[in-house]
Tab-separated table of C-alpha atoms in Angstrom:
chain	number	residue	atom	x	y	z
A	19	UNK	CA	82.157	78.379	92.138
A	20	UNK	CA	78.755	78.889	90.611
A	21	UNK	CA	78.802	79.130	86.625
A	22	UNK	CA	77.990	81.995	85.338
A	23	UNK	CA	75.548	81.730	82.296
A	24	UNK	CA	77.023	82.729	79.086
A	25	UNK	CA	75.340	85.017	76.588
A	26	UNK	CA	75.472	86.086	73.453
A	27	UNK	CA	77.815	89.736	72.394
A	28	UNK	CA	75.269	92.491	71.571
A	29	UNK	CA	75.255	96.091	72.484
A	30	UNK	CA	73.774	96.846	75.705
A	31	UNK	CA	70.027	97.866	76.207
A	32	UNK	CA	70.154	101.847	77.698
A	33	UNK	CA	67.456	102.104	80.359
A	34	UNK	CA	66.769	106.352	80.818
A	35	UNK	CA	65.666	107.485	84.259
A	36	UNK	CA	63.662	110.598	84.098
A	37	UNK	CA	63.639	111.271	87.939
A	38	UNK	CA	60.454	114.032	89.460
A	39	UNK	CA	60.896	115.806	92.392
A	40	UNK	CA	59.971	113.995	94.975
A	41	UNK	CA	60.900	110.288	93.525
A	42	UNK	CA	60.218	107.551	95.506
A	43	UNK	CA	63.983	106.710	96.530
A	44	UNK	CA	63.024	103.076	96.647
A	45	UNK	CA	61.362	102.595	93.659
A	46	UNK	CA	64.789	104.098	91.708
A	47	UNK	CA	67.098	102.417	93.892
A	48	UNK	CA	65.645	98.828	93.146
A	49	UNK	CA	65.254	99.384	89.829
A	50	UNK	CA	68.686	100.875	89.057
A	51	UNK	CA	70.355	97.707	91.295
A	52	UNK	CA	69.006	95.284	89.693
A	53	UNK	CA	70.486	96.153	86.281
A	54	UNK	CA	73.849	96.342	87.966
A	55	UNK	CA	73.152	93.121	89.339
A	56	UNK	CA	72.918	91.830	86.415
A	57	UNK	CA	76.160	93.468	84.174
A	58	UNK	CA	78.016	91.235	87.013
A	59	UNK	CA	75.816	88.063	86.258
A	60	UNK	CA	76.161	88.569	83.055
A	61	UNK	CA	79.999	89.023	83.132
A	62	UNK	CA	80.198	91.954	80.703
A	63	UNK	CA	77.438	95.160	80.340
A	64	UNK	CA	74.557	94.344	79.217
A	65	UNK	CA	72.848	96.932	80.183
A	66	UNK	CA	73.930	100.903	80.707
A	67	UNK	CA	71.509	103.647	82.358
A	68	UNK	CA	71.504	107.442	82.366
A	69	UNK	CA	69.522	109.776	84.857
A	70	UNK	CA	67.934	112.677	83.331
A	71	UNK	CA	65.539	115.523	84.518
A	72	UNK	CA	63.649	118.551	83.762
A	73	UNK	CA	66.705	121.203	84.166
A	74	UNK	CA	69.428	118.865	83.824
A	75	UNK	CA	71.186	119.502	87.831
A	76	UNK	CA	69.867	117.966	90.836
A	77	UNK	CA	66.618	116.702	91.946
A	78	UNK	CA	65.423	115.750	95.437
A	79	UNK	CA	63.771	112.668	96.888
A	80	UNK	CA	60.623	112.590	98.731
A	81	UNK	CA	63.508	111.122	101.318
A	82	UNK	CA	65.523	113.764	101.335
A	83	UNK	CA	68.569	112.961	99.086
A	84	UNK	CA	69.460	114.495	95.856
A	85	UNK	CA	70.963	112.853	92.766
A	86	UNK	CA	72.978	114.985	90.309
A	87	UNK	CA	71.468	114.519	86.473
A	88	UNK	CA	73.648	113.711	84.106
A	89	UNK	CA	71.632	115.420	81.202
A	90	UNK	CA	68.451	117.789	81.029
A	91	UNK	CA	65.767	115.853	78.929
A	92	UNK	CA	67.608	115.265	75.891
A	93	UNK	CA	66.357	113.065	72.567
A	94	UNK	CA	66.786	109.474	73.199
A	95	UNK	CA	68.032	107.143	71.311
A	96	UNK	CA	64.881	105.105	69.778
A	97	UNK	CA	65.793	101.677	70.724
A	98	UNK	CA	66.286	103.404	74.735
A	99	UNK	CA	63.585	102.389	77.601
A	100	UNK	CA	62.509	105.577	79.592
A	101	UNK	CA	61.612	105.045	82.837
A	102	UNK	CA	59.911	107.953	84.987
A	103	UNK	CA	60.025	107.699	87.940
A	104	UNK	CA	58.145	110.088	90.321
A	105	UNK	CA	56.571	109.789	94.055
A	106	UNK	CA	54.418	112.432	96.233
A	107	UNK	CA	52.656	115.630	95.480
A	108	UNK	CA	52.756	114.240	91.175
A	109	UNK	CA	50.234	116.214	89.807
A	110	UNK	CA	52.170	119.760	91.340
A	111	UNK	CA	55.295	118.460	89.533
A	112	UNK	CA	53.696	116.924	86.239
A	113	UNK	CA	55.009	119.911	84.200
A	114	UNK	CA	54.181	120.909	80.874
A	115	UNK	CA	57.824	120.748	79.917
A	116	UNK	CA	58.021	116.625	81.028
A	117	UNK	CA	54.722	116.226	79.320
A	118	UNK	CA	55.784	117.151	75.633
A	119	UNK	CA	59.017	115.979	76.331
A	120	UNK	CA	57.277	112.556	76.696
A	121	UNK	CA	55.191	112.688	74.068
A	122	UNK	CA	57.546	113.528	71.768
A	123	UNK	CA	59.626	110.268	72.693
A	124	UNK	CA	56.881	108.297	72.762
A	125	UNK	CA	55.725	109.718	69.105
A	126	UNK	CA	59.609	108.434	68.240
A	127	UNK	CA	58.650	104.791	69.362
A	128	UNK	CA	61.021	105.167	72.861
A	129	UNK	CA	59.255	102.284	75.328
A	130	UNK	CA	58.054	104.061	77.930
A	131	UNK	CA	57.805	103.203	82.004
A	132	UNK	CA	56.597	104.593	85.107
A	133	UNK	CA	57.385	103.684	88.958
A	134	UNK	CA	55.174	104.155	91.721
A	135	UNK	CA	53.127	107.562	90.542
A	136	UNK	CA	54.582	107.703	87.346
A	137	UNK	CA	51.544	106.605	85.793
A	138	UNK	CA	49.983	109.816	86.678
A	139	UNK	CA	52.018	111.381	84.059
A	140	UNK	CA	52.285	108.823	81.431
A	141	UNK	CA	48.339	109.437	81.624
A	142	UNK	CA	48.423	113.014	81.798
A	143	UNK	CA	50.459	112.845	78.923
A	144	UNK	CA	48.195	110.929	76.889
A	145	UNK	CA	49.826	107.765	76.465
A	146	UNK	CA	48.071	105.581	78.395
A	147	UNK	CA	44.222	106.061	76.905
A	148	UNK	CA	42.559	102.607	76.534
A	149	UNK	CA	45.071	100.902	78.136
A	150	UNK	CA	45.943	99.067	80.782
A	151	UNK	CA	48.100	100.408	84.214
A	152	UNK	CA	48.652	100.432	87.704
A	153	UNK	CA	50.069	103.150	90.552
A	154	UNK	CA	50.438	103.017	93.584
A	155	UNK	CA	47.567	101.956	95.978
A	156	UNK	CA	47.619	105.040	98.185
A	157	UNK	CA	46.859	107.288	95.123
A	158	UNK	CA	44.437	104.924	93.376
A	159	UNK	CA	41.281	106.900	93.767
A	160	UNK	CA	42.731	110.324	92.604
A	161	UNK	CA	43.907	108.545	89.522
A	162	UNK	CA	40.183	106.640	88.969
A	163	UNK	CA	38.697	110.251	89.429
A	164	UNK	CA	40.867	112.004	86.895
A	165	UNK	CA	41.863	109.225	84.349
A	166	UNK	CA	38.395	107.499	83.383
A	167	UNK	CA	39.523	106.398	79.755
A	168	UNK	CA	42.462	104.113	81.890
A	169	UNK	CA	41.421	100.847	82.942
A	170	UNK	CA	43.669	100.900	86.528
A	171	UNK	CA	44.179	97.702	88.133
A	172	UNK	CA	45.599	96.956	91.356
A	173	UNK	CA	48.505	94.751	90.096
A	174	UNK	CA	52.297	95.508	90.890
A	175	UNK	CA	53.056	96.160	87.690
A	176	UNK	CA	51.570	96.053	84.374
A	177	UNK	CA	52.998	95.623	80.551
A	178	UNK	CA	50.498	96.674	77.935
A	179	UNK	CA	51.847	97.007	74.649
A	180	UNK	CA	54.865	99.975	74.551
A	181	UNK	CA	53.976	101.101	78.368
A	182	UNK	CA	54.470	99.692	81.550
A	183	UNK	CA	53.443	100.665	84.795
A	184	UNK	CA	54.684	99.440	88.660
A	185	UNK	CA	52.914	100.491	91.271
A	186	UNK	CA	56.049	101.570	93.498
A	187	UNK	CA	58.059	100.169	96.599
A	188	UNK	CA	59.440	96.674	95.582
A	189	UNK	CA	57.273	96.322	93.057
A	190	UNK	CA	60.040	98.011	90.596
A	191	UNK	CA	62.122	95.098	90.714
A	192	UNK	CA	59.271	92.607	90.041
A	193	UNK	CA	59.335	94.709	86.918
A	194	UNK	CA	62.998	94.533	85.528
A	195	UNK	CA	63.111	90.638	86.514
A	196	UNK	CA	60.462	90.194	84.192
A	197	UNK	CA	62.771	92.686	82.014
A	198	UNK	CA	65.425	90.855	82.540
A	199	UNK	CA	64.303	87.570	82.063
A	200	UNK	CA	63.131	88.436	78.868
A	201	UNK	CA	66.248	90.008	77.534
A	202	UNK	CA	68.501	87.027	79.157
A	203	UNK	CA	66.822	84.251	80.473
A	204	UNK	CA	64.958	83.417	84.013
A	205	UNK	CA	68.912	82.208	85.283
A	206	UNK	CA	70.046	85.774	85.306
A	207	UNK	CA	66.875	86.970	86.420
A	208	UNK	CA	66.911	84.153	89.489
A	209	UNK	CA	71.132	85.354	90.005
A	210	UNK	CA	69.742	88.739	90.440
A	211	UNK	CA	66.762	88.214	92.860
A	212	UNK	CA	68.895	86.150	94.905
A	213	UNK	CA	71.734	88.747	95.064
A	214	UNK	CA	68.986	91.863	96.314
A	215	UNK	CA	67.742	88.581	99.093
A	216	UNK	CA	64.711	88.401	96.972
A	217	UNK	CA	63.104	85.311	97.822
A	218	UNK	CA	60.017	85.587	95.830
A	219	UNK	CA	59.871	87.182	92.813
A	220	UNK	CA	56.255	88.238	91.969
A	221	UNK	CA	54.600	88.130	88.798
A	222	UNK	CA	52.105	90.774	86.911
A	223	UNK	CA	49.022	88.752	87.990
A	224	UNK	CA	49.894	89.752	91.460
A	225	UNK	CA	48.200	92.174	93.199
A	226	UNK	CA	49.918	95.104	95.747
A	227	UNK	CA	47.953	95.438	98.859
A	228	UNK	CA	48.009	92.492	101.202
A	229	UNK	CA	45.018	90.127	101.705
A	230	UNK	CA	42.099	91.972	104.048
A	231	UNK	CA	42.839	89.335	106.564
A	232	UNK	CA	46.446	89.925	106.966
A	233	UNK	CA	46.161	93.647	106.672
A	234	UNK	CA	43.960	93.675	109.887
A	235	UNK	CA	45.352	91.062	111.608
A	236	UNK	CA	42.377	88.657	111.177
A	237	UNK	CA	41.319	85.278	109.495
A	238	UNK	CA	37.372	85.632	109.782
A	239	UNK	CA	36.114	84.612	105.903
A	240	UNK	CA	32.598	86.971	106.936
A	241	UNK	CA	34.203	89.575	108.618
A	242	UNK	CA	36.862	90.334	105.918
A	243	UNK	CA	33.801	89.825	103.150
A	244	UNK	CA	32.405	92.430	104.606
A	245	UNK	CA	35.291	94.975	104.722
A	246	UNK	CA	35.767	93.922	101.036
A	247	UNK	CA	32.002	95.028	100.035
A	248	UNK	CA	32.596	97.948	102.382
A	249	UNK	CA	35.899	99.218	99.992
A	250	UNK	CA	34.153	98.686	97.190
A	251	UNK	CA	31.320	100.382	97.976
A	252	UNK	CA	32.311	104.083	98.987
A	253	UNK	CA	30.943	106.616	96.701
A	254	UNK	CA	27.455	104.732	97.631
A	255	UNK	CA	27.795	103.167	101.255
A	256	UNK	CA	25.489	100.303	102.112
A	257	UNK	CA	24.050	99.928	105.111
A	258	UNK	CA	24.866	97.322	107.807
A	259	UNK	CA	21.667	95.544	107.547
A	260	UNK	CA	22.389	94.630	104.389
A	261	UNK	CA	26.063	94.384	105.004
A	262	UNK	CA	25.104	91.880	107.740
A	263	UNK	CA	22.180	89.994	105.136
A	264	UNK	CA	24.585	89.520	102.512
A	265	UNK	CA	27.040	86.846	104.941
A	266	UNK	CA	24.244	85.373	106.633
A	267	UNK	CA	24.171	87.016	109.985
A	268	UNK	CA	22.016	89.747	111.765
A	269	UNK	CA	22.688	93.432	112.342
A	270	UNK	CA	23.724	92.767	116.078
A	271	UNK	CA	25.819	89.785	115.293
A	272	UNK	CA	28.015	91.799	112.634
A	273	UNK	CA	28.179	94.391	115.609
A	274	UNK	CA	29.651	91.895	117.942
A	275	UNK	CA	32.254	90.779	115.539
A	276	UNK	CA	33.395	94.405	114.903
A	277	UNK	CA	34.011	95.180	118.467
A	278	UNK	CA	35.052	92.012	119.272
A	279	UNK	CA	38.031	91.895	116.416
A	280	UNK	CA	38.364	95.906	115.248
A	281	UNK	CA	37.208	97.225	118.594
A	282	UNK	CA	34.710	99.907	116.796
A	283	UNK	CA	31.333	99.404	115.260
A	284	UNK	CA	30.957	98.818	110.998
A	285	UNK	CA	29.370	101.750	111.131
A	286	UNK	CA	32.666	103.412	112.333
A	287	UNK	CA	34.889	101.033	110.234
A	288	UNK	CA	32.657	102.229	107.059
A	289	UNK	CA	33.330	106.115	107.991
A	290	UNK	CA	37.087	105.671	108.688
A	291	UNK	CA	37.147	104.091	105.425
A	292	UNK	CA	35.693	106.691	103.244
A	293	UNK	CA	37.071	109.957	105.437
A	294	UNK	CA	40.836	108.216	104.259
A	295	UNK	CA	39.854	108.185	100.674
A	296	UNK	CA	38.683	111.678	101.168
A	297	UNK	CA	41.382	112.458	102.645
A	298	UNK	CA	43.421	111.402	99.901
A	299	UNK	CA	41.188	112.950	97.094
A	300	UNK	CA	42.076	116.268	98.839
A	301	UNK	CA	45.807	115.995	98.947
A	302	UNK	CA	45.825	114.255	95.659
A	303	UNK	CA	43.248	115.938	93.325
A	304	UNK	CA	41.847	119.470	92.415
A	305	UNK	CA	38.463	118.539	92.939
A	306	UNK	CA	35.971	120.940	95.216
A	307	UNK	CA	35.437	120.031	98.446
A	308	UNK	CA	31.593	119.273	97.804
A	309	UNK	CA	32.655	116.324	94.738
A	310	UNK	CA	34.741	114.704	97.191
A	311	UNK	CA	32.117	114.872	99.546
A	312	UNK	CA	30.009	113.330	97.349
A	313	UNK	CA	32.393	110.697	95.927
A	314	UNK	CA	33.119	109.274	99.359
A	315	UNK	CA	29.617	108.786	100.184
A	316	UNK	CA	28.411	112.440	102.039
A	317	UNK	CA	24.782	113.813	101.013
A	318	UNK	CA	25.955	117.311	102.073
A	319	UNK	CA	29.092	119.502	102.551
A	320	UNK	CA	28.308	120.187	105.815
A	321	UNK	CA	27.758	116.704	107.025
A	322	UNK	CA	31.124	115.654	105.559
A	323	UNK	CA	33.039	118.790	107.102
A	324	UNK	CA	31.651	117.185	110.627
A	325	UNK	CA	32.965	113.947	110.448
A	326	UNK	CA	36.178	115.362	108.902
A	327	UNK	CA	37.179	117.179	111.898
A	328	UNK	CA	35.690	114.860	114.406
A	329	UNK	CA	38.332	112.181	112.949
A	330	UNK	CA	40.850	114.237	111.857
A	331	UNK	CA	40.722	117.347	114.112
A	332	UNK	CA	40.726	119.815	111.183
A	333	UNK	CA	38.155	120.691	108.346
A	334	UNK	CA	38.579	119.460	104.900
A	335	UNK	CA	39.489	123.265	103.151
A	336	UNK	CA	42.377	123.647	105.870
A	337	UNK	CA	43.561	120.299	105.349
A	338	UNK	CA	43.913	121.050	101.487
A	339	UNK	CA	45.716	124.321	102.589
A	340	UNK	CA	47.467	123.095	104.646
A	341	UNK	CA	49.238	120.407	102.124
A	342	UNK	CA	49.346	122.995	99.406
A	343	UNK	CA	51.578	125.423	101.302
A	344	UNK	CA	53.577	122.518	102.421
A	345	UNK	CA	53.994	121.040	98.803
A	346	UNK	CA	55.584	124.521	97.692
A	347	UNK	CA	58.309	124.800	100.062
């Protein structure tokens, strides 16, 4: 039998869970394991949690389950950790009730986290100005458009100063490891990785998307430059020529190695690449249709509308519509 590390007798640290409608289910669920992992390691409570949210009854999952609250959002206790933890359609459920709620807290000196898109509202609420964060990959660009004064990385999780940030998915229980480590030492961290099978635990220097080359399914150093200077470059696209110039090959030779590995030209691969982040900056954001033309890269409205429905068989205004109607249901 293994031997349990022994620890000190001390209160236990109160972790709040402010859950949003539609909460990454994940995100909570790893998070809220791991410090029950971790009473047991321990062999007494060192830590205790509460779920609270704006009404103080139910609130429902972006997968479908809902979780009964145990309180509405109630003063904390100044020594508690608030975690919010939200998921899709943010912005439509950022209300102004959660916001002063927060900002109150935070005024109090409560530490203050977000998982997945919860960084939306920590910004939104003002607390993250000059500071550093992270969210979730897939909402990255709606985040850089409305939150200039945050310097966004793409790490899975961030801890500057009173606020910390995960960017969602798994990455939540990077984030209480390093919690947890901290409060009680890397044994009872390693006890609870290996009880949730997690066989590497990540750091905050690691970033959330994989590697180009394993995301496409390809280990060419020039061809995965190249779709690197391609994501980097949407708001002002470069052109293949230069593209091609820049790793040491001609324009028909970076043609050949598109079709022969992505089976479309770069000139495709570019477009697909800045129709998703419009895509996303539509669903995500409340800017007009013509900004998000122009911050993916389109000289004109009509132009972009085009290529919009050619790729996605419906124009960018119904698109927007058509996720409105569906986020108020």
């Amino acid at each position: 039998m293994t031997e349990q590390p022994t620890l000190t007798s001390a209160a236990p640290r109160r972790f709040v869970f402010v859950l949003v409608e539609g909460f990454t289910l994940l995100s909570f669920a790893g998070a809220v394991d791991a410090l029950r992992i971790a009473n047991r390691a321990a062999g007494r409570k060192v830590y205790d949690w509460v779920i609270m949210g704006e009404g103080g009854q139910t609130v429902t999952s972006s997968a479908g389950p809902s979780f009964h609250l145990d309180s509405d959002l109630d003063e904390l206790r100044r020594d508690d950790t608030v975690i919010i933890c939200s998921g899709v359609d943010v912005q439509i459920h950022c209300s102004p009730k959660l916001l002063n709620w927060l900002r109150r807290e935070a005024r109090r000196g409560v530490q203050v986290a977000g998982l997945c898109t919860a960084a939306h509202v920590i910004a939104k609420a003002g607390l993250l100005n000059d500071k550093r964060a992270t969210i979730h990959w897939e909402n990255h660009d709606s985040f850089t458009e409305a939150f200039d004064e945050v310097e966004l990385t793409k790490r899975i999780f961030v801890i500057d100063g009173n606020i910390m940030t995960a960017a969602g998915g798994t990455s939540s229980i990077d984030l209480m490891l390093k919690l947890i480590a901290d409060d009680h030492g890397e044994d009872i961290a390693n006890i609870v990785a290996d009880q949730q099978i997690y066989t590497s635990i990540r750091t905050e220097s690691d970033t959330q998307r994989l590697s180009v080359p394993t995301r496409i399914g390809v280990r060419h150093p020039k061809l995965s430059d190249v779709i690197q200077k391609m994501e980097a470059n949407i708001e002002e696209p470069i052109s293949p020529s230069i593209l091609a110039a820049d790793v040491g090959m001609s324009t028909r030779q970076l043609e050949r190695l598109f079709r022969r590995y992505l089976n479309r030209s770069p000139k495709r691969y570019y477009m697909e690449l800045r129709l998703q982040k419009a895509r996303n900056l539509l669903m995500q954001t409340d800017m007009s249709v013509i900004n998000v033309a122009l911050a993916c890269g389109f000289s004109s409205p009509s132009h972009f509308s085009k290529c919009y429905r050619s790729h996605y068989d419906t124009t960018p205004y119904r698109e927007r519509g058509s996720h409105a109607a569906k986020a108020t249901l």
